[in-house]
Amino acid sequence: MQIDAMTIIIYSIMIIAILFAGTTAIILHNKTKVLEERLDRFLIGKTAENLEGLFVSLKEDVDFLLEDNKINKKKIRDLNVLSKMSFQKVGLVRYNAYDVQGGERSWVLTLLNYHNSGVIYNCITNNETSILYIRPVKDGKSTYRLSKEEVRSLEKAMDQ
């Protein structure tokens, strides 16, 4: 009896298919066994009523967390809006307002929010007195004429 090449190919394919099916069956059996063990551990000491109660409790917890998440997202949005209004940028320049006295006793402090609006404080100090000037700033500009120190302080703050 002579076996032709086509018969050998068919038998080879059948053997490969049987091996593949057997390997797949073993893998699926092992996965099923692992899942059964996990399910057994989960169900230890539980009845149908207990499981229903557990699922209801879990559903309530998820609903609570979803609602809490909505509230937290709203709070975060509100905080983002508020943070843009608060001072975020600072520029400080110390200088000597009077050439005859030593030391940089005078200073300019600029405080700006996200939109570059805020205030410039300019404190000019000598031996006897201190004078504090306050200048409003809106969108990076002041309606008052600014000294070179005030401009430097404003630029420092806006560069942040």
XYZ file of N, CA, C and O in Angstrom, residues 38-93:
224
model
N -11.567 30.774 42.911
C -11.824 32.163 43.328
C -13.281 32.351 43.713
O -13.591 33.021 44.693
N -14.186 31.760 42.941
C -15.610 31.860 43.244
C -15.927 31.162 44.567
O -16.684 31.685 45.382
N -15.313 30.013 44.795
C -15.530 29.305 46.065
C -15.068 30.153 47.245
O -15.757 30.236 48.265
N -13.893 30.779 47.126
C -13.404 31.639 48.210
C -14.345 32.810 48.433
O -14.592 33.222 49.562
N -14.892 33.369 47.359
C -15.802 34.507 47.450
C -17.114 34.112 48.111
O -17.700 34.874 48.882
N -17.595 32.920 47.812
C -18.916 32.499 48.280
C -18.912 31.797 49.641
O -19.978 31.428 50.130
N -17.745 31.623 50.250
C -17.685 30.919 51.532
C -18.591 31.626 52.543
O -18.479 32.823 52.794
N -19.525 30.877 53.120
C -20.403 31.396 54.168
C -21.483 32.337 53.680
O -22.113 33.026 54.475
N -21.729 32.381 52.394
C -22.736 33.289 51.863
C -23.918 32.494 51.322
O -23.762 31.441 50.737
N -25.084 33.098 51.526
C -26.302 32.524 50.951
C -26.784 33.466 49.863
O -26.224 34.543 49.671
N -27.847 33.086 49.194
C -28.399 33.938 48.133
C -28.818 35.292 48.690
O -28.593 36.336 48.070
N -29.400 35.295 49.909
C -29.828 36.559 50.516
C -28.618 37.429 50.856
O -28.635 38.643 50.661
N -27.553 36.765 51.370
C -26.337 37.516 51.682
C -25.748 38.157 50.435
O -25.304 39.301 50.454
N -25.696 37.397 49.348
C -25.132 37.913 48.105
C -25.951 39.076 47.573
O -25.404 40.081 47.114
N -27.270 38.946 47.637
C -28.119 40.038 47.171
C -27.859 41.288 48.003
O -27.717 42.386 47.461
N -27.761 41.117 49.308
C -27.455 42.251 50.181
C -26.103 42.859 49.873
O -25.931 44.080 49.873
N -25.118 41.986 49.596
C -23.781 42.463 49.249
C -23.817 43.286 47.969
O -23.244 44.372 47.898
N -24.504 42.784 46.955
C -24.572 43.503 45.690
C -25.327 44.828 45.835
O -24.947 45.839 45.242
N -26.382 44.840 46.622
C -27.123 46.084 46.859
C -26.221 47.088 47.568
O -26.171 48.268 47.213
N -25.487 46.608 48.568
C -24.572 47.486 49.304
C -23.481 48.044 48.384
O -23.156 49.228 48.439
N -22.920 47.169 47.536
C -21.896 47.631 46.599
C -22.455 48.648 45.616
O -21.800 49.642 45.284
N -23.666 48.446 45.148
C -24.316 49.393 44.230
C -24.503 50.740 44.915
O -24.245 51.797 44.323
N -24.948 50.716 46.182
C -25.118 51.970 46.926
C -23.781 52.691 47.096
O -23.703 53.908 46.955
N -22.729 51.912 47.381
C -21.396 52.509 47.533
C -20.936 53.156 46.230
O -20.396 54.269 46.225
N -21.151 52.470 45.125
C -20.750 53.014 43.821
C -21.553 54.286 43.517
O -20.988 55.297 43.067
N -22.849 54.269 43.782
C -23.675 55.459 43.554
C -23.186 56.629 44.402
O -23.096 57.760 43.928
N -22.862 56.348 45.667
C -22.354 57.396 46.556
C -21.042 57.966 46.015
O -20.842 59.181 45.980
N -20.142 57.075 45.585
C -18.854 57.526 45.070
C -19.010 58.342 43.792
O -18.302 59.337 43.586
N -19.928 57.952 42.933
C -20.161 58.710 41.703
C -20.689 60.108 42.027
O -20.262 61.103 41.430
N -21.622 60.205 42.964
C -22.162 61.514 43.367
C -21.073 62.353 44.030
O -20.945 63.553 43.753
N -20.295 61.728 44.896
C -19.197 62.429 45.568
C -18.183 62.923 44.541
O -17.639 64.023 44.664
N -17.933 62.128 43.514
C -17.008 62.520 42.452
C -17.517 63.753 41.711
O -16.745 64.654 41.383
N -18.823 63.798 41.440
C -19.409 64.979 40.783
C -19.197 66.224 41.630
O -18.828 67.282 41.124
N -19.451 66.085 42.935
C -19.292 67.224 43.847
C -17.836 67.681 43.872
O -17.552 68.885 43.802
N -16.908 66.725 43.933
C -15.482 67.074 43.960
C -15.044 67.758 42.671
O -14.242 68.692 42.695
N -15.549 67.305 41.534
C -15.205 67.948 40.264
C -15.686 69.390 40.242
O -14.977 70.283 39.781
N -16.896 69.646 40.762
C -17.420 71.011 40.818
C -16.558 71.874 41.738
O -16.228 73.019 41.412
N -16.162 71.319 42.884
C -15.310 72.066 43.816
C -13.973 72.407 43.168
O -13.451 73.508 43.350
N -13.419 71.474 42.412
C -12.143 71.716 41.738
C -12.300 72.826 40.700
O -11.442 73.709 40.587
N -13.400 72.803 39.947
C -13.637 73.881 38.968
C -13.748 75.223 39.682
O -13.176 76.228 39.236
N -14.487 75.258 40.794
C -14.634 76.494 41.557
C -13.288 76.985 42.083
O -12.989 78.178 42.043
N -12.465 76.058 42.577
C -11.148 76.441 43.083
C -10.248 76.972 41.964
O -9.464 77.896 42.183
N -10.358 76.393 40.774
C -9.574 76.899 39.643
C -9.958 78.331 39.310
O -9.101 79.168 39.016
N -11.261 78.622 39.367
C -11.718 79.993 39.098
C -11.174 80.930 40.176
O -10.647 82.008 39.872
N -11.285 80.522 41.443
C -10.794 81.356 42.544
C -9.288 81.550 42.482
O -8.787 82.649 42.767
N -8.574 80.506 42.126
C -7.114 80.622 42.098
C -6.650 81.627 41.042
O -5.621 82.272 41.215
N -7.407 81.770 39.970
C -7.021 82.745 38.940
C -7.210 84.175 39.419
O -6.606 85.091 38.892
N -8.059 84.362 40.454
C -8.267 85.703 40.997
C -7.274 86.032 42.108
O -7.065 87.192 42.430
N -6.651 85.022 42.720
C -5.736 85.272 43.835
C -4.349 85.625 43.306
O -3.997 85.332 42.163
N -3.553 86.253 44.170
C -2.202 86.644 43.775
C -1.346 85.406 43.560
O -1.249 84.542 44.425
N -0.724 85.337 42.386
C 0.118 84.205 42.025
C 1.522 84.639 41.641
O 2.448 83.847 41.670
N 1.645 85.881 41.251
C 2.921 86.368 40.719
C 3.431 87.495 41.606
O 2.669 88.374 42.000
N 4.740 87.451 41.892
C 5.343 88.425 42.793
C 6.599 88.982 42.152
O 7.405 88.237 41.599
N 6.737 90.302 42.238
C 7.966 90.951 41.792
C 8.451 91.881 42.892
O 7.687 92.694 43.397
N 9.712 91.738 43.295
C 10.271 92.571 44.356
C 11.558 93.204 43.866
O 12.444 92.524 43.337
N 11.656 94.521 44.049
C 12.858 95.262 43.678
C 13.240 96.142 44.867
O 12.407 96.904 45.367
